[in-house]
Structures are given as structure tokens and as C-alpha cells.
PDB file of C-alpha atoms in Angstrom:
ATOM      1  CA  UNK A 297     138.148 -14.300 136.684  1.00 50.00           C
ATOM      2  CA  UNK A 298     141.283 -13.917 138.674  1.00 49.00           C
ATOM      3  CA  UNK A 299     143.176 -13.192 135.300  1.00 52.00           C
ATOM      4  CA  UNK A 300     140.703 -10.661 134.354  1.00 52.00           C
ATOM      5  CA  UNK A 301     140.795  -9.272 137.766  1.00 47.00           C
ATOM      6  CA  UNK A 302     145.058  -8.620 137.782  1.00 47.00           C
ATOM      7  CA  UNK A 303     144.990  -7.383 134.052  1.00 51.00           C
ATOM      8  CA  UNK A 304     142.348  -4.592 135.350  1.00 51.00           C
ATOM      9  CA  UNK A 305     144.510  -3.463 138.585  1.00 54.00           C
ATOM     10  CA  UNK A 306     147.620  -3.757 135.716  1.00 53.00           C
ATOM     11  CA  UNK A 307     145.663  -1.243 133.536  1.00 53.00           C
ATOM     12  CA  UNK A 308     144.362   0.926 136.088  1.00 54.00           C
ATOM     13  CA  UNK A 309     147.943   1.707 137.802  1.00 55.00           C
ATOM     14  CA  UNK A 310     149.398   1.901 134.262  1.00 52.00           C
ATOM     15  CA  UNK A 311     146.583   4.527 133.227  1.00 50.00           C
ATOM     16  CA  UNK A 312     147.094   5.965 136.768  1.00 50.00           C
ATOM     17  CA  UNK A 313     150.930   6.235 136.129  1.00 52.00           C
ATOM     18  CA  UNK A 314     152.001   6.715 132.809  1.00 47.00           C
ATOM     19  CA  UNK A 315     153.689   9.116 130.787  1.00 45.00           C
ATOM     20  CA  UNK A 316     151.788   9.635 127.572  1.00 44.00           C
ATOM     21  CA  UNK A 317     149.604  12.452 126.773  1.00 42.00           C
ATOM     22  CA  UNK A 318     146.066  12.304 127.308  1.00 41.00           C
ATOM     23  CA  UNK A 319     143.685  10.491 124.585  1.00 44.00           C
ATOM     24  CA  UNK A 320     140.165  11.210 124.516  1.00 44.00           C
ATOM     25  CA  UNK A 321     137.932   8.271 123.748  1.00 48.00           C
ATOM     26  CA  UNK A 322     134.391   8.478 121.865  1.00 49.00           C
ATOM     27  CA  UNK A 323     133.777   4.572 121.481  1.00 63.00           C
ATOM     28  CA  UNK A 324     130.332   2.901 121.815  1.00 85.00           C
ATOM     29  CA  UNK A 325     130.083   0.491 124.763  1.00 90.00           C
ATOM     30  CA  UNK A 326     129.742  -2.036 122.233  1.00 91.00           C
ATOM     31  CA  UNK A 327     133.344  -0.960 120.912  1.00 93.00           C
ATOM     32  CA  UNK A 328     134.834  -0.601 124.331  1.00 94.00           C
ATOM     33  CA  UNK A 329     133.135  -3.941 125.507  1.00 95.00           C
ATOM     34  CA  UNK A 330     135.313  -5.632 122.360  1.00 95.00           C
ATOM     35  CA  UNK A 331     138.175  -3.426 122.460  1.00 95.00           C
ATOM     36  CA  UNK A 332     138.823  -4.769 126.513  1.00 94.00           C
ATOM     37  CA  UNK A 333     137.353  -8.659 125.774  1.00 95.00           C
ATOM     38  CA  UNK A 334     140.021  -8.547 122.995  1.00 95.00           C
ATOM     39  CA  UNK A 335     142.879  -6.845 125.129  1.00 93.00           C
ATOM     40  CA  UNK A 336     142.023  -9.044 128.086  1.00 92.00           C
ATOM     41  CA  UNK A 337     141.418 -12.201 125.886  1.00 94.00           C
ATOM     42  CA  UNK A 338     138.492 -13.022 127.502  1.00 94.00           C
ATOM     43  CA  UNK A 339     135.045 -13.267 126.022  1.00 95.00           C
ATOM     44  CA  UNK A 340     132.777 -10.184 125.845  1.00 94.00           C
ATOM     45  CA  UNK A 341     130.113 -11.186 128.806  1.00 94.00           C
ATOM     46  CA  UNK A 342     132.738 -10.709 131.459  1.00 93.00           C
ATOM     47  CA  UNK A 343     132.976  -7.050 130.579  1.00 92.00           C
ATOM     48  CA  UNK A 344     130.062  -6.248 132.394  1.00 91.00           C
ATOM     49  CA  UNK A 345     131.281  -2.611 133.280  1.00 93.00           C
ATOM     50  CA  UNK A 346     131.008  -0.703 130.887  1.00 94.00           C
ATOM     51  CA  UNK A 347     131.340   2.525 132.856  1.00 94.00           C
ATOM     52  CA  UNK A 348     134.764   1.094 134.062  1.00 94.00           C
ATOM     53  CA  UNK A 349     136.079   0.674 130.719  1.00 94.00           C
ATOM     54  CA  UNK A 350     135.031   3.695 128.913  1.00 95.00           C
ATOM     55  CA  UNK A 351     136.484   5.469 132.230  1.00 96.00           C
ATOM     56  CA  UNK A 352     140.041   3.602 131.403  1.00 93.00           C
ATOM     57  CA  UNK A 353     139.855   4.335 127.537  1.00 94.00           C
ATOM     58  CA  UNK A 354     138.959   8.404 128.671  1.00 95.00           C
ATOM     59  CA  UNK A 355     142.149   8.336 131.195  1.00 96.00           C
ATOM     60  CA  UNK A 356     144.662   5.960 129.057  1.00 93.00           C
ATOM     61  CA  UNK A 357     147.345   7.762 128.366  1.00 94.00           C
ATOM     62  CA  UNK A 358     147.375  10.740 130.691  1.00 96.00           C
ATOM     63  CA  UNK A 359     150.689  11.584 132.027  1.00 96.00           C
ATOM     64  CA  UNK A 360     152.077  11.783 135.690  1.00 95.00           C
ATOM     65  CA  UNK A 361     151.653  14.600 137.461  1.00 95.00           C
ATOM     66  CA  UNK A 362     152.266  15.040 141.428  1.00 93.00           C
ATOM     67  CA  UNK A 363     149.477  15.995 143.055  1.00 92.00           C
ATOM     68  CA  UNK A 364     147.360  16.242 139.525  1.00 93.00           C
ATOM     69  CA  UNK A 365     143.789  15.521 139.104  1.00 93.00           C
ATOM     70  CA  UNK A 366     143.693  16.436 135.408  1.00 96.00           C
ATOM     71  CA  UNK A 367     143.810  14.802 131.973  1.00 96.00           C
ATOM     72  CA  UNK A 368     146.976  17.114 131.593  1.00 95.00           C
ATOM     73  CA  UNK A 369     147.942  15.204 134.454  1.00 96.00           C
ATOM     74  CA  UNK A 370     147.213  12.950 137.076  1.00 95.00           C
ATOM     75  CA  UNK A 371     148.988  11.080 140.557  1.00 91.00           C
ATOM     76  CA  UNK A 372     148.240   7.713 141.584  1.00 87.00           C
ATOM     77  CA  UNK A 373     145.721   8.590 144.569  1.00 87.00           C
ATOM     78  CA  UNK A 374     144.296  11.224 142.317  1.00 91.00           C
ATOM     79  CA  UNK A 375     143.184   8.746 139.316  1.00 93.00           C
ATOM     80  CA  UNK A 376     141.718   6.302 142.145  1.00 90.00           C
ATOM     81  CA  UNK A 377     139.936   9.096 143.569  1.00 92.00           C
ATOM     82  CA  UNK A 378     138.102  10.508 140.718  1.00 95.00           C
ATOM     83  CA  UNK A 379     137.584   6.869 139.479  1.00 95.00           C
ATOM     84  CA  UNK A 380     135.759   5.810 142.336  1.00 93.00           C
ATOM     85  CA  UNK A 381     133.985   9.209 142.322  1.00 94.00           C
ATOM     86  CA  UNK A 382     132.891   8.653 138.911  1.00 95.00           C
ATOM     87  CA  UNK A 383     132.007   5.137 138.310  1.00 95.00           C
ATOM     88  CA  UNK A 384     131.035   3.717 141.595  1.00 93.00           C
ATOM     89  CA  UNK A 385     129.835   6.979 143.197  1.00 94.00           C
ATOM     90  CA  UNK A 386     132.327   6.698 146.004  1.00 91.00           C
ATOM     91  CA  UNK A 387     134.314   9.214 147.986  1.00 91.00           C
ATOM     92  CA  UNK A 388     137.707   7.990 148.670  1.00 89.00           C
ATOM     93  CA  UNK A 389     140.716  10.308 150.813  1.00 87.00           C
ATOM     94  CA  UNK A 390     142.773  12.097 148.454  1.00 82.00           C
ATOM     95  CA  UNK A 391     146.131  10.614 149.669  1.00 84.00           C
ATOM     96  CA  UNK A 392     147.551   7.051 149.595  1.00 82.00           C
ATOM     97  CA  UNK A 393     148.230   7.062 152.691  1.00 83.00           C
ATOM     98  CA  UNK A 394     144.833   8.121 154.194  1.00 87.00           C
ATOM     99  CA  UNK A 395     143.701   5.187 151.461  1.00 83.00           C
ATOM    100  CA  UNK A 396     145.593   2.578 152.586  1.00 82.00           C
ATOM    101  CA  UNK A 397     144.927   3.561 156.644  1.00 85.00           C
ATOM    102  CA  UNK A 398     141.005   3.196 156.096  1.00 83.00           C
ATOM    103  CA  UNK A 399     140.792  -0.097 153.892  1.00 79.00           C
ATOM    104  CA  UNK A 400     140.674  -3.326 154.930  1.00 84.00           C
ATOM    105  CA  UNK A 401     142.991  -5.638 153.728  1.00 86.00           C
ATOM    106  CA  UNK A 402     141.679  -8.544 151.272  1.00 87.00           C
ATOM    107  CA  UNK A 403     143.840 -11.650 149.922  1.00 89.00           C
ATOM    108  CA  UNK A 404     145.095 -11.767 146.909  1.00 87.00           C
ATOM    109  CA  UNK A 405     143.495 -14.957 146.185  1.00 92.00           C
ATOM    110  CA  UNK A 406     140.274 -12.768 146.705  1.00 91.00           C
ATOM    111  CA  UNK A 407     140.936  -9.513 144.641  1.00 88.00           C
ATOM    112  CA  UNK A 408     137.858  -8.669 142.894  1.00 87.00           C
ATOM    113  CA  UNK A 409     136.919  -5.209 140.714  1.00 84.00           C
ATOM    114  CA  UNK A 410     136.845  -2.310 142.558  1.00 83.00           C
ATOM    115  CA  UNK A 411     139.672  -3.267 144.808  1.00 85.00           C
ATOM    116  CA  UNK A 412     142.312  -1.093 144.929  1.00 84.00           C
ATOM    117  CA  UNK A 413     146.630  -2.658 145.254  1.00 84.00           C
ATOM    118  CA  UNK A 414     149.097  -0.849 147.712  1.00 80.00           C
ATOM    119  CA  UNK A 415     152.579  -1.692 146.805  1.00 77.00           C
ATOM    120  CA  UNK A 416     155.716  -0.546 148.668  1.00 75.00           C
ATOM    121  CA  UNK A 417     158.290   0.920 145.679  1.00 74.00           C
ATOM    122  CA  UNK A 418     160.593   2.603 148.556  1.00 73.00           C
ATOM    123  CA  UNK A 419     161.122  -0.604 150.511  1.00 70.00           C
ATOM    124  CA  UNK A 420     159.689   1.137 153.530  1.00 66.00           C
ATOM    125  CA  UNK A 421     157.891  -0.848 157.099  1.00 64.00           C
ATOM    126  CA  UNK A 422     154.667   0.097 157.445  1.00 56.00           C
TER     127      UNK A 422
END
């Protein structure tokens, strides 16, 4: 599960920051259930989900954009945001650093879906 669990954050920031243009998906949850057990290589009952996924396949591919919160283009904080908006029915702040203020901190060890990954690109203290 811990696999599964770091290819999904891997996915989600690479949706979140990517540089392709925008794909929209139309797949059956049966489809997206063995389009992710295949791409995860992990059998089709731990794709349990389905919301998730066919919320990954919709955004795959949609460029980075500062400050975006579009299919045209999308930022980090922004794709988190309207994730959690849309499949678990959260509201999250709209910046990163407003996100990473109000969460508490889990280990690694204990990452589980839903979680969200701060990492420091700018080698900054914080």
C-alpha cells in the first residue's frame, strides 16, 4: 500500500505541474479502475476511488499556470484545491503556504490517500 500510496502523490504533483495541454477523459470507472491497477501494477481492488482517478485522468495533462485554476491551466495549490473540493468535499486555503501552516505533519512511513507532500525546491528554512 505504501507503493500505491507514493505513485498517487507522484501522479498528482505531476498532473498538478506539468506542461502538456489539457486531455479530457470519458472512461468508465471500470476503464479507469484498469487503466490505474495497470499503471500502478497493482491489482484492481486497491483502486477503490474511483472519483480520485477519473479526477486525475480529467486533469492529466493540463499545463502550468501561476495562479491558474483552469484546465487551460493550473498551479500546484490550485489543482490541490479544486481536488479536494471535488472529490472529498473539502475546502482547503488557496495558497501553499496557508496549506502547509494549517496541516499537521504525518510520517512518511504513514502517508496515506488524501495526504498532501510539501517539498522545499528553493532550499529555503521554514
Amino acid at each position: 500500500m505504501q507503493k500505491l500510496t507514493y505513485i498517487l502523490i507522484i501522479l498528482l504533483i505531476g498532473t498538478a505541474c506539468g506542461k502538456k495541454k489539457a486531455v479530457v477523459s470519458t472512461k468508465t470507472n471500470n476503464t479507469i479502475i484498469e487503466k490505474y491497477a495497470e499503471k500502478l501494477q497493482v491489482p484492481k481492488s486497491q483502486i477503490k476511488n474511483v472519483a480520485l482517478y477519473q479526477f486525475i485522468d480529467d486533469w492529466y495533462g493540463t499545463k502550468y499556470q501561476y495562479g491558474g485554476l483552469t484546465k487551460s491551466g493550473v498551479d500546484c495549490s490550485g489543482f490541490s484545491n479544486i481536488l479536494y473540493k471535488e472529490v472529498y468535499q473539502k475546502e482547503l486555503p488557496r495558497s501553499t503556504k496557508d496549506l502547509y501552516k494549517q496541516l499537521k505533519k504525518v510520517n512518511k512511513t504513514k502517508l496515506e490517500e488524501g495526504n498532501l507532500v510539501f517539498f522545499n525546491i528553493e532550499g529555503k528554512k521554514n
